[in-house]
Structure formats: structure tokens, C-alpha cells
Short mmCIF file of C-alpha atoms in Angstrom, two decimals:
data_model
loop_
_atom_site.label_atom_id
_atom_site.label_comp_id
_atom_site.label_asym_id
_atom_site.label_seq_id
_atom_site.Cartn_x
_atom_site.Cartn_y
_atom_site.Cartn_z
CA UNK Q 1 -2.45 28.24 -82.07
CA UNK Q 2 -5.07 26.29 -83.89
CA UNK Q 3 -2.69 25.56 -86.78
CA UNK Q 4 0.07 24.39 -84.76
CA UNK Q 5 -1.95 22.04 -82.65
CA UNK Q 6 -2.58 20.73 -86.10
CA UNK Q 7 0.78 20.52 -87.17
CA UNK Q 8 2.11 19.30 -83.80
CA UNK Q 9 -0.23 16.37 -83.11
CA UNK Q 10 0.97 14.74 -86.41
CA UNK Q 11 4.85 14.97 -85.04
CA UNK Q 12 6.42 12.02 -84.51
CA UNK Q 13 8.31 13.54 -81.81
CA UNK Q 14 5.13 13.69 -79.63
CA UNK Q 15 4.62 11.78 -76.55
CA UNK Q 16 1.72 9.44 -76.61
CA UNK Q 17 0.58 11.22 -73.68
CA UNK Q 18 1.51 14.58 -74.93
CA UNK Q 19 -0.98 13.92 -78.78
CA UNK Q 20 -3.47 12.72 -76.90
CA UNK Q 21 -3.66 15.94 -75.30
CA UNK Q 22 -2.56 18.15 -78.18
CA UNK Q 23 -5.77 15.73 -79.71
CA UNK Q 24 -7.85 16.94 -77.25
CA UNK Q 25 -7.87 20.30 -77.30
CA UNK Q 26 -7.34 20.39 -81.10
CA UNK Q 27 -10.57 18.73 -82.11
CA UNK Q 28 -12.25 21.15 -79.58
CA UNK Q 29 -10.83 24.50 -81.54
CA UNK Q 30 -11.88 23.15 -84.94
CA UNK Q 31 -15.51 21.89 -83.93
CA UNK Q 32 -16.86 25.21 -81.90
CA UNK Q 33 -17.04 23.93 -79.21
CA UNK Q 34 -15.86 25.61 -75.54
CA UNK Q 35 -13.02 23.59 -73.63
CA UNK Q 36 -14.54 23.02 -70.51
CA UNK Q 37 -11.54 21.95 -68.75
CA UNK Q 38 -8.83 23.60 -67.44
CA UNK Q 39 -6.31 20.81 -66.96
CA UNK Q 40 -6.67 19.72 -70.49
CA UNK Q 41 -6.31 23.32 -71.59
CA UNK Q 42 -3.10 23.44 -70.03
CA UNK Q 43 -2.10 20.43 -70.65
CA UNK Q 44 -1.91 21.23 -74.40
CA UNK Q 45 -1.08 24.42 -74.21
CA UNK Q 46 2.30 22.65 -72.69
CA UNK Q 47 2.53 20.38 -75.01
CA UNK Q 48 2.11 22.24 -77.53
CA UNK Q 49 5.01 24.90 -76.16
CA UNK Q 50 7.51 21.49 -75.85
CA UNK Q 51 6.25 20.04 -78.67
CA UNK Q 52 7.26 22.49 -81.10
CA UNK Q 53 10.24 23.77 -79.27
CA UNK Q 54 11.33 19.98 -79.69
CA UNK Q 55 10.15 19.56 -83.16
CA UNK Q 56 12.10 22.98 -84.32
CA UNK Q 57 15.73 21.81 -82.86
CA UNK Q 58 15.25 18.55 -83.85
CA UNK Q 59 15.19 20.05 -87.31
CA UNK Q 60 17.43 22.65 -87.48
CA UNK Q 61 15.42 25.65 -87.27
CA UNK Q 62 13.43 25.11 -89.84
CA UNK Q 63 10.60 27.64 -90.84
CA UNK Q 64 7.41 26.10 -89.63
CA UNK Q 65 4.42 27.46 -92.06
CA UNK Q 66 0.94 27.37 -90.91
CA UNK Q 67 -1.23 25.77 -93.82
CA UNK Q 68 -4.73 28.09 -93.91
CA UNK Q 69 -7.28 26.88 -91.38
CA UNK Q 70 -10.40 24.85 -94.02
CA UNK Q 71 -12.56 23.52 -91.70
CA UNK Q 72 -15.51 25.67 -90.40
CA UNK Q 73 -14.13 28.00 -87.74
CA UNK Q 74 -16.80 29.43 -85.17
CA UNK Q 75 -15.78 32.74 -82.03
CA UNK Q 76 -14.31 29.85 -79.06
CA UNK Q 77 -11.63 29.10 -81.54
CA UNK Q 78 -10.48 32.42 -82.09
CA UNK Q 79 -11.76 32.58 -78.47
CA UNK Q 80 -6.92 34.14 -77.75
CA UNK Q 81 -7.44 36.43 -80.98
CA UNK Q 82 -10.15 38.75 -79.32
CA UNK Q 83 -12.28 39.47 -81.12
CA UNK Q 84 -14.48 42.66 -81.78
CA UNK Q 85 -18.15 42.96 -80.10
CA UNK Q 86 -19.19 43.68 -83.65
CA UNK Q 87 -17.14 40.60 -84.64
CA UNK Q 88 -19.55 38.27 -82.17
CA UNK Q 89 -22.43 40.05 -82.56
CA UNK Q 90 -22.47 39.23 -86.01
CA UNK Q 91 -20.76 36.08 -85.79
CA UNK Q 92 -23.59 35.42 -82.97
CA UNK Q 93 -26.71 35.95 -85.17
CA UNK Q 94 -25.44 34.88 -88.34
CA UNK Q 95 -27.84 32.35 -90.20
CA UNK Q 96 -26.96 30.33 -93.51
CA UNK Q 97 -23.04 29.32 -94.59
CA UNK Q 98 -21.38 29.30 -97.99
CA UNK Q 99 -18.38 28.16 -98.83
CA UNK Q 100 -17.51 27.96 -95.10
CA UNK Q 101 -18.21 31.65 -94.87
CA UNK Q 102 -20.86 32.61 -92.39
CA UNK Q 103 -23.84 35.46 -94.11
CA UNK Q 104 -26.57 36.95 -92.31
CA UNK Q 105 -30.17 36.93 -93.96
CA UNK Q 106 -31.94 40.79 -94.08
CA UNK Q 107 -34.28 39.53 -91.05
CA UNK Q 108 -31.35 38.83 -89.22
CA UNK Q 109 -29.57 41.78 -89.42
CA UNK Q 110 -33.13 43.32 -87.85
CA UNK Q 111 -32.87 40.80 -85.86
CA UNK Q 112 -28.99 42.19 -84.56
CA UNK Q 113 -29.98 45.73 -84.47
CA UNK Q 114 -33.31 45.34 -82.42
CA UNK Q 115 -32.83 42.30 -80.09
CA UNK Q 116 -30.76 41.24 -77.68
CA UNK Q 117 -30.64 37.80 -78.49
CA UNK Q 118 -30.79 35.81 -82.62
CA UNK Q 119 -34.38 33.14 -82.69
CA UNK Q 120 -33.44 30.03 -81.68
CA UNK Q 121 -32.63 27.45 -84.53
CA UNK Q 122 -30.59 23.98 -84.28
CA UNK Q 123 -28.11 25.17 -87.16
CA UNK Q 124 -26.32 27.12 -89.62
CA UNK Q 125 -27.96 26.93 -92.91
CA UNK Q 126 -25.47 25.44 -95.42
CA UNK Q 127 -26.59 27.61 -98.81
CA UNK Q 128 -26.12 26.40 -102.16
CA UNK Q 129 -25.59 28.01 -105.44
CA UNK Q 130 -29.26 26.79 -106.17
CA UNK Q 131 -30.36 28.97 -103.30
CA UNK Q 132 -28.11 31.71 -104.15
CA UNK Q 133 -29.46 31.66 -107.55
CA UNK Q 134 -33.64 32.03 -106.06
CA UNK Q 135 -32.09 34.82 -103.98
CA UNK Q 136 -31.22 36.86 -106.48
CA UNK Q 137 -34.24 36.07 -108.53
CA UNK Q 138 -36.19 37.72 -105.94
CA UNK Q 139 -33.99 40.61 -104.37
CA UNK Q 140 -35.87 43.66 -105.76
CA UNK Q 141 -33.88 46.37 -107.70
CA UNK Q 142 -32.85 49.68 -106.99
CA UNK Q 143 -36.12 51.31 -107.89
CA UNK Q 144 -38.59 48.85 -106.40
CA UNK Q 145 -36.49 49.72 -102.67
CA UNK Q 146 -39.35 50.63 -99.66
CA UNK Q 147 -39.60 50.68 -95.79
CA UNK Q 148 -39.69 47.33 -95.95
CA UNK Q 149 -37.71 45.88 -98.08
CA UNK Q 150 -35.43 44.13 -95.47
CA UNK Q 151 -38.55 42.44 -94.17
CA UNK Q 152 -39.84 41.66 -97.43
CA UNK Q 153 -36.70 39.82 -98.56
CA UNK Q 154 -36.55 37.76 -94.85
CA UNK Q 155 -34.12 35.06 -94.82
CA UNK Q 156 -33.87 34.64 -99.67
CA UNK Q 157 -31.08 37.20 -99.09
CA UNK Q 158 -26.92 37.08 -97.69
CA UNK Q 159 -25.44 40.18 -95.74
CA UNK Q 160 -21.39 39.77 -95.18
CA UNK Q 161 -19.54 40.59 -92.62
CA UNK Q 162 -18.33 44.26 -94.21
CA UNK Q 163 -21.66 44.71 -95.55
CA UNK Q 164 -22.89 44.57 -91.76
CA UNK Q 165 -20.58 47.39 -90.70
CA UNK Q 166 -21.58 49.38 -93.57
CA UNK Q 167 -25.29 48.70 -92.54
CA UNK Q 168 -24.33 49.29 -88.73
CA UNK Q 169 -22.86 53.21 -89.79
CA UNK Q 170 -26.23 53.82 -91.66
CA UNK Q 171 -28.42 53.66 -88.50
CA UNK Q 172 -26.37 56.34 -86.96
CA UNK Q 173 -25.72 58.91 -90.32
CA UNK Q 174 -27.61 62.18 -89.62
CA UNK Q 175 -29.43 63.50 -93.48
CA UNK Q 176 -26.64 65.75 -93.25
CA UNK Q 177 -23.82 62.40 -93.47
CA UNK Q 178 -25.61 61.10 -96.30
CA UNK Q 179 -23.83 62.64 -99.31
CA UNK Q 180 -19.88 62.37 -96.98
CA UNK Q 181 -20.98 58.28 -96.95
CA UNK Q 182 -21.66 58.65 -101.01
CA UNK Q 183 -18.74 60.09 -101.58
CA UNK Q 184 -16.57 57.57 -100.37
CA UNK Q 185 -17.61 55.11 -102.19
CA UNK Q 186 -17.49 57.95 -105.43
CA UNK Q 187 -13.28 57.66 -105.87
CA UNK Q 188 -13.07 59.54 -109.20
CA UNK Q 189 -16.00 62.22 -107.77
CA UNK Q 190 -18.27 61.60 -111.20
CA UNK Q 191 -21.69 61.72 -109.65
CA UNK Q 192 -22.38 57.74 -109.69
CA UNK Q 193 -20.69 54.74 -107.59
CA UNK Q 194 -20.03 51.27 -109.40
CA UNK Q 195 -20.12 48.07 -108.23
CA UNK Q 196 -16.39 47.86 -108.16
CA UNK Q 197 -16.32 50.87 -106.40
CA UNK Q 198 -17.68 49.76 -103.76
CA UNK Q 199 -16.41 46.87 -103.50
CA UNK Q 200 -12.84 48.60 -102.88
CA UNK Q 201 -14.12 49.86 -99.16
CA UNK Q 202 -15.23 45.93 -98.45
CA UNK Q 203 -11.41 44.74 -99.27
CA UNK Q 204 -9.81 47.69 -96.76
CA UNK Q 205 -12.01 46.05 -94.39
CA UNK Q 206 -11.11 43.09 -95.46
CA UNK Q 207 -7.33 43.52 -95.69
CA UNK Q 208 -7.50 45.95 -92.57
CA UNK Q 209 -9.26 43.09 -89.71
CA UNK Q 210 -7.03 39.67 -91.44
CA UNK Q 211 -4.08 41.51 -91.09
CA UNK Q 212 -4.86 42.56 -87.56
CA UNK Q 213 -6.39 38.27 -86.86
CA UNK Q 214 -2.85 37.70 -88.80
CA UNK Q 215 -1.18 39.70 -85.92
CA UNK Q 216 -2.60 37.80 -83.45
CA UNK Q 217 -1.41 34.70 -84.69
CA UNK Q 218 1.75 35.48 -85.31
CA UNK Q 219 1.87 37.26 -81.85
CA UNK Q 220 0.99 33.60 -80.12
CA UNK Q 221 3.53 31.51 -81.66
CA UNK Q 222 6.70 33.68 -81.08
CA UNK Q 223 5.21 33.40 -77.55
CA UNK Q 224 6.54 29.26 -78.25
CA UNK Q 225 9.52 30.14 -79.14
CA UNK Q 226 11.43 33.89 -79.31
CA UNK Q 227 12.78 33.19 -81.85
CA UNK Q 228 10.49 31.88 -84.62
CA UNK Q 229 10.33 34.20 -88.07
CA UNK Q 230 6.94 32.29 -89.00
CA UNK Q 231 3.93 33.43 -92.02
CA UNK Q 232 0.84 33.09 -89.96
CA UNK Q 233 -1.92 33.18 -92.40
CA UNK Q 234 -5.66 33.49 -91.10
CA UNK Q 235 -7.98 32.92 -93.62
CA UNK Q 236 -12.01 32.72 -90.70
CA UNK Q 237 -15.23 32.29 -91.86
CA UNK Q 238 -15.89 36.61 -91.76
CA UNK Q 239 -14.37 36.59 -94.80
CA UNK Q 240 -13.12 34.68 -97.43
CA UNK Q 241 -11.31 35.14 -100.94
CA UNK Q 242 -13.89 34.26 -102.72
CA UNK Q 243 -15.83 36.64 -104.64
CA UNK Q 244 -20.20 36.50 -104.57
CA UNK Q 245 -23.34 38.70 -104.87
CA UNK Q 246 -24.86 39.71 -102.30
CA UNK Q 247 -28.28 40.98 -101.75
CA UNK Q 248 -26.95 44.09 -101.09
CA UNK Q 249 -24.71 43.83 -104.80
CA UNK Q 250 -28.02 42.85 -106.30
CA UNK Q 251 -29.94 45.39 -105.26
CA UNK Q 252 -27.70 48.15 -106.12
CA UNK Q 253 -25.68 47.15 -109.35
CA UNK Q 254 -28.39 44.53 -111.48
CA UNK Q 255 -27.66 41.25 -111.57
CA UNK Q 256 -24.70 41.63 -114.05
CA UNK Q 257 -23.35 44.26 -112.34
CA UNK Q 258 -23.37 46.81 -114.30
CA UNK Q 259 -25.80 49.36 -113.39
CA UNK Q 260 -24.31 52.42 -111.50
CA UNK Q 261 -25.74 53.63 -108.09
CA UNK Q 262 -26.70 57.85 -107.67
CA UNK Q 263 -26.82 59.66 -104.89
CA UNK Q 264 -30.29 60.48 -104.42
CA UNK Q 265 -31.60 56.73 -105.56
CA UNK Q 266 -28.22 56.08 -102.22
CA UNK Q 267 -29.89 58.58 -100.06
CA UNK Q 268 -33.08 57.22 -100.74
CA UNK Q 269 -32.12 53.56 -99.31
CA UNK Q 270 -30.19 54.89 -96.12
CA UNK Q 271 -33.31 56.19 -95.42
CA UNK Q 272 -35.12 53.51 -96.26
CA UNK Q 273 -33.71 51.64 -94.02
CA UNK Q 274 -33.49 53.96 -91.24
CA UNK Q 275 -37.14 54.44 -91.14
CA UNK Q 276 -37.92 50.73 -90.93
CA UNK Q 277 -35.17 50.02 -88.49
CA UNK Q 278 -37.16 52.21 -86.25
CA UNK Q 279 -40.28 51.63 -88.01
CA UNK Q 280 -39.80 47.29 -86.26
CA UNK Q 281 -38.72 48.07 -82.84
CA UNK Q 282 -42.14 51.39 -82.27
CA UNK Q 283 -43.95 48.53 -83.21
CA UNK Q 284 -42.97 46.11 -80.87
CA UNK Q 285 -44.14 48.43 -78.22
CA UNK Q 286 -47.79 49.53 -80.06
CA UNK Q 287 -48.95 46.52 -81.52
CA UNK Q 288 -50.49 47.64 -84.00
CA UNK Q 289 -52.32 51.16 -82.19
CA UNK Q 290 -50.99 54.81 -84.41
CA UNK Q 291 -48.93 55.66 -80.55
CA UNK Q 292 -47.13 54.54 -78.37
CA UNK Q 293 -47.37 55.49 -74.83
CA UNK Q 294 -44.69 57.82 -72.56
CA UNK Q 295 -43.65 54.86 -70.69
CA UNK Q 296 -42.65 52.22 -74.13
CA UNK Q 297 -41.33 55.06 -75.34
CA UNK Q 298 -37.97 55.53 -71.96
CA UNK Q 299 -37.58 52.02 -72.79
CA UNK Q 300 -36.94 52.33 -75.88
CA UNK Q 301 -34.63 54.58 -75.29
CA UNK Q 302 -33.29 52.91 -72.36
CA UNK Q 303 -32.94 49.03 -73.68
CA UNK Q 304 -29.33 49.74 -75.52
CA UNK Q 305 -27.72 51.67 -71.87
CA UNK Q 306 -25.57 49.93 -68.92
CA UNK Q 307 -27.94 50.81 -66.61
CA UNK Q 308 -28.08 49.47 -63.31
CA UNK Q 309 -31.20 48.15 -63.16
CA UNK Q 310 -31.90 49.96 -60.10
CA UNK Q 311 -31.35 53.46 -62.50
CA UNK Q 312 -33.26 52.44 -64.74
CA UNK Q 313 -36.51 51.42 -62.61
CA UNK Q 314 -36.27 54.90 -61.08
CA UNK Q 315 -35.92 56.41 -64.74
CA UNK Q 316 -39.31 55.08 -65.75
CA UNK Q 317 -40.94 55.17 -61.85
CA UNK Q 318 -39.59 59.02 -62.36
CA UNK Q 319 -41.42 59.48 -65.54
CA UNK Q 320 -44.97 57.35 -64.72
CA UNK Q 321 -45.22 59.85 -61.30
CA UNK Q 322 -45.15 62.61 -63.10
CA UNK Q 323 -46.79 61.37 -66.13
CA UNK Q 324 -49.92 59.93 -64.42
CA UNK Q 325 -51.89 59.81 -67.65
CA UNK Q 326 -50.29 60.44 -70.98
CA UNK Q 327 -50.98 61.08 -74.87
CA UNK Q 328 -49.37 58.73 -76.30
CA UNK Q 329 -46.23 59.43 -79.18
CA UNK Q 330 -46.55 58.44 -82.59
CA UNK Q 331 -44.28 57.80 -85.02
CA UNK Q 332 -43.47 60.26 -87.03
CA UNK Q 333 -42.52 62.26 -83.16
CA UNK Q 334 -40.91 59.17 -82.63
CA UNK Q 335 -38.89 58.86 -85.94
CA UNK Q 336 -37.98 62.93 -85.60
CA UNK Q 337 -36.17 62.21 -82.54
CA UNK Q 338 -34.61 59.63 -83.34
CA UNK Q 339 -33.11 61.39 -86.05
CA UNK Q 340 -31.90 64.32 -83.61
CA UNK Q 341 -30.03 61.96 -82.34
CA UNK Q 342 -27.88 60.67 -85.35
CA UNK Q 343 -26.92 64.40 -84.44
CA UNK Q 344 -25.96 64.44 -81.36
CA UNK Q 345 -22.61 65.13 -81.24
CA UNK Q 346 -22.89 68.11 -82.46
CA UNK Q 347 -26.37 69.07 -80.22
CA UNK Q 348 -23.62 68.17 -78.05
CA UNK Q 349 -21.09 70.80 -78.86
CA UNK Q 350 -24.01 73.65 -79.51
CA UNK Q 351 -24.89 72.91 -75.93
CA UNK Q 352 -21.08 73.44 -74.91
CA UNK Q 353 -21.71 76.93 -76.48
CA UNK Q 354 -24.22 77.74 -75.50
CA UNK Q 355 -23.79 77.28 -71.09
CA UNK Q 356 -21.29 78.30 -68.96
CA UNK Q 357 -19.52 75.83 -66.84
CA UNK Q 358 -22.00 72.86 -68.01
CA UNK Q 359 -25.10 74.33 -66.05
CA UNK Q 360 -28.33 72.34 -67.04
CA UNK Q 361 -30.97 73.62 -69.79
CA UNK Q 362 -34.30 74.31 -69.51
CA UNK Q 363 -36.33 72.96 -72.85
CA UNK Q 364 -36.82 76.47 -74.20
CA UNK Q 365 -32.42 76.15 -75.04
CA UNK Q 366 -33.22 72.21 -76.06
CA UNK Q 367 -35.37 73.05 -78.78
CA UNK Q 368 -33.53 75.76 -79.77
CA UNK Q 369 -29.90 73.15 -80.32
CA UNK Q 370 -32.12 70.83 -81.65
CA UNK Q 371 -33.09 73.08 -84.93
CA UNK Q 372 -29.76 74.42 -84.28
CA UNK Q 373 -28.93 70.97 -85.32
CA UNK Q 374 -30.87 69.73 -87.27
CA UNK Q 375 -33.06 72.29 -89.24
CA UNK Q 376 -36.19 71.25 -87.49
CA UNK Q 377 -37.84 71.18 -84.11
CA UNK Q 378 -39.70 68.28 -82.55
CA UNK Q 379 -42.83 68.32 -80.85
CA UNK Q 380 -43.10 69.79 -77.82
CA UNK Q 381 -44.06 66.65 -76.23
CA UNK Q 382 -42.10 64.99 -76.88
CA UNK Q 383 -39.26 67.05 -75.15
CA UNK Q 384 -41.70 67.65 -72.38
CA UNK Q 385 -41.25 63.85 -72.75
CA UNK Q 386 -37.47 63.31 -72.32
CA UNK Q 387 -37.32 66.06 -69.64
CA UNK Q 388 -39.67 64.44 -67.24
CA UNK Q 389 -37.18 61.41 -68.19
CA UNK Q 390 -33.93 63.07 -67.33
CA UNK Q 391 -34.98 66.17 -64.22
CA UNK Q 392 -33.31 64.36 -61.65
CA UNK Q 393 -35.35 66.97 -58.95
CA UNK Q 394 -37.50 68.33 -61.10
CA UNK Q 395 -36.84 72.01 -61.66
CA UNK Q 396 -37.60 72.00 -65.00
CA UNK Q 397 -33.30 71.79 -65.99
CA UNK Q 398 -32.40 69.22 -67.73
CA UNK Q 399 -28.46 67.95 -66.87
CA UNK Q 400 -27.71 67.34 -70.52
CA UNK Q 401 -24.15 65.70 -70.44
CA UNK Q 402 -25.62 62.91 -68.49
CA UNK Q 403 -28.54 62.87 -71.19
CA UNK Q 404 -26.10 62.53 -73.86
CA UNK Q 405 -24.25 59.87 -72.26
CA UNK Q 406 -27.20 57.68 -72.24
CA UNK Q 407 -28.48 58.52 -75.35
CA UNK Q 408 -24.96 57.57 -77.34
CA UNK Q 409 -26.27 54.20 -76.46
CA UNK Q 410 -28.71 54.12 -77.26
CA UNK Q 411 -27.94 55.59 -80.54
CA UNK Q 412 -24.57 53.27 -80.72
CA UNK Q 413 -26.61 50.36 -79.62
CA UNK Q 414 -23.99 49.45 -77.05
CA UNK Q 415 -21.69 48.82 -80.22
CA UNK Q 416 -19.16 51.80 -78.67
CA UNK Q 417 -19.70 50.51 -75.10
CA UNK Q 418 -17.01 47.94 -73.62
CA UNK Q 419 -19.71 44.37 -74.17
CA UNK Q 420 -20.73 43.02 -70.95
CA UNK Q 421 -18.11 40.69 -69.09
CA UNK Q 422 -19.01 37.18 -69.43
CA UNK Q 423 -18.46 33.94 -67.31
CA UNK Q 424 -14.36 34.15 -65.49
CA UNK Q 425 -14.51 38.07 -66.26
CA UNK Q 426 -17.34 38.67 -65.01
CA UNK Q 427 -16.91 36.69 -61.36
CA UNK Q 428 -14.18 39.06 -61.51
CA UNK Q 429 -15.89 42.04 -61.68
CA UNK Q 430 -18.74 41.39 -59.51
CA UNK Q 431 -15.99 40.00 -56.84
CA UNK Q 432 -13.95 43.11 -57.16
CA UNK Q 433 -17.61 45.40 -56.67
CA UNK Q 434 -18.12 43.24 -52.83
CA UNK Q 435 -14.96 44.48 -51.80
CA UNK Q 436 -15.41 47.44 -52.89
CA UNK Q 437 -18.54 48.69 -50.99
CA UNK Q 438 -16.91 46.29 -48.12
CA UNK Q 439 -14.09 48.70 -47.75
#
């Protein structure tokens, strides 16, 4: 739409009043500001529709080719294309930009999966080739990987949008799924992944996303002219055509890009990343101590869920009543439980086969199902804590369907759920909820 507005605003066939509206709308769209006036917006859309049809009539139905916009485009100007939750979150947390493309720093990524909002900043940092050269020199080689690598690099690196999706998937993979993830890259089956193989999956992500955005733009054009046969092309700020050696590419394949990635190295990277994110969450509550309280553990489990505030408080109060004086939960116990959550789908299948008619389960049955799915055992204390959180009536039985539903939110950190509505949509939902309550 921004491309259409730009073409129309330069056309001599548009009246002065329409042109002013178009210029206002176009400026707001390209600068990424929110369109605050509904009158301006409707005027601009009306002008775009009428002027576009008139322009095509005067030019004998000539085909309009939308030029690739070269200005920076952010979430507000692409709102009509319905960015998904991950795209919006990537844009929100990205703190750096290079040649018109947004990137996350390693610290941005960590914050995006542990915090609800990015740290305050005045504007994005515009990177230069000199900055990228410095990042390359400071990126550790694969043999120097560790569970604090992202925190050590901090803001001296870049992560692309497709790599962001890849890293998110790592956080929810069980160890048994590491081999599957590696084989997705190992296209020739030689037990090694080279740089070209790694980039193939990135190209798939890029092509799929660009096709989706182009279809959305094409639909916007045809909504104004049913006979439009325009080729709409978009090169947005998440994915450009240029290739940049990101932190992951440098870490996996070296500065010259000639190194191969072996499965054991890939597995270690995935384990380190999972551990690093869990350590950050744990340390947030432990404050340097070797253990967190049972209440802190419950807060971590519930922090990514979409419970109502009264439900959230109910779970916490229930736990406090049942464990007045806890003995604490260590990082080892916390990590083991979170690794178990990565096998949640297998656990759900095991429980369906193990119980009849979705009956609640006992701690003994829970222990057995976890052992079947993971091959490891959880500590009795952490299982007892989970039951005290989710056992409704205190009879020692767990409604595992409710437990699984809530833990899926925790596992996927809210990404599998529809994001909370904002603005007008939130208002409409609130009104509907209140009307139902009255009726």
C-alpha cells in the first residue's frame, strides 16, 4: 500500500485535497509512526482508491509496478500485512540495523525469551562495516562455546530473523530431537553441515515469508481494482537480499566460512543455549543463592501463561498454604524439570495411554510417565511441589490435562498462543466479556 500511495502522490491526476491526504498518510507509513487520525486514514484510503482507478482509466489500463521501497519500514507501516507474533517480537526487541535490515544482538535474543519488554533505548544502532569486522574478531570459535556465550558477547554480535526462529526452536527441543534438527541441515548425509547447507534452511524461511507478504500486498491492490494484474514485490526490514556473516555463521563455520559443523558440536551448542536461558531465569529469582523458593518456582512456571489475575493468585496462594516453610529448589532440579517440559507432547501421549477416561494421576504415576518419556527421574521434592501447585482439592491427584495446557504456554513462552489483544481489539473483547457477564 505504501508503494501505491507513493506512486499516486506524484500523479498529476490527483486533486490537491486528495494529494495532501495521501502525502500525510504516506509520510506516516514510511516513517513508522502510528496513524493517529481515523479521518486522515479514511481520507487517504478513499483518495488512493479513487485516484488509482482514475489513473488506470486515463492510462488505458496500464499495469502499475510497485517499486521496492528503500526506506525503513517498521511494524506500524506493515500492520495491514498481519505480522505474526514472532515477527512483531523480533521487530520489538531488535536494537541494531545494517543496510536497512534489522538484527538482534545476542543480548536482545536473551531478553526476548526472558523479558516481556525490551530494555529502554532511544533508537536502534546503525551498524557499519567496521562494526561487523569488530564483531567477527570477538566472536568465539566453536570449540570455545559455553553456557554463557550470549551473555559474554552481549551486544557485540548480530542475529538475523531466520536465526531467531532457529534459536527459538532449539529452546523447546528435547535432547532426543537434537539429531533430527541436525539432519534437517545435513542434506547430503555426511554427518557434517557446511555453511551452504546451513543457509539453505534460511533461504526456505526467507522465501516463505516474502511470498506471504507479497500475496498480502497483491491482495491489497486487487481489493481496490478487481482487474489489477500487478506484480507486487516487497523487500522489508526483516529480510534483505544481501548476505552478512552473522554471529552464528562465524561461530559455526569460522571467519572464512570453510569449517564444517559436526553433530557433537551442534548438540553442545544446543545444550549450552538451553542452559544459558534457564540460568538467567533461575538467577533472576535466586539473587546469587544456590536455590530458589517454591513460590519463585511457581512464578517462573506461570509467567508465560495467559491465566487471569485471580487464577494466577489462586495458584500462588494454594502453594503458600500447602508449603508454609519450603526447603528450596536447586538449579539442577529446576533444569531437569524444564528439560522434562521439552518432552511434554510425549508425556501427554503416555498419560492418555496410561489412564482411563482422562482421570487424575498420582505422584507415583507422574514419576513413571516422566521416566518413560525422558529416561531420567525428577526429584521427589519438585514433583511434590508441582502437585501442590496444580492439585485442585488436595487429594494427591493431578488433573494432568490442565497441567499440560498451562505448561505448554510455559514451554513455548507464549508463542504458541494468540497474542494478547491491544487497542481497539482489546476494547471489543472487553465489551463482549462484560456483556456476557451481564446476560
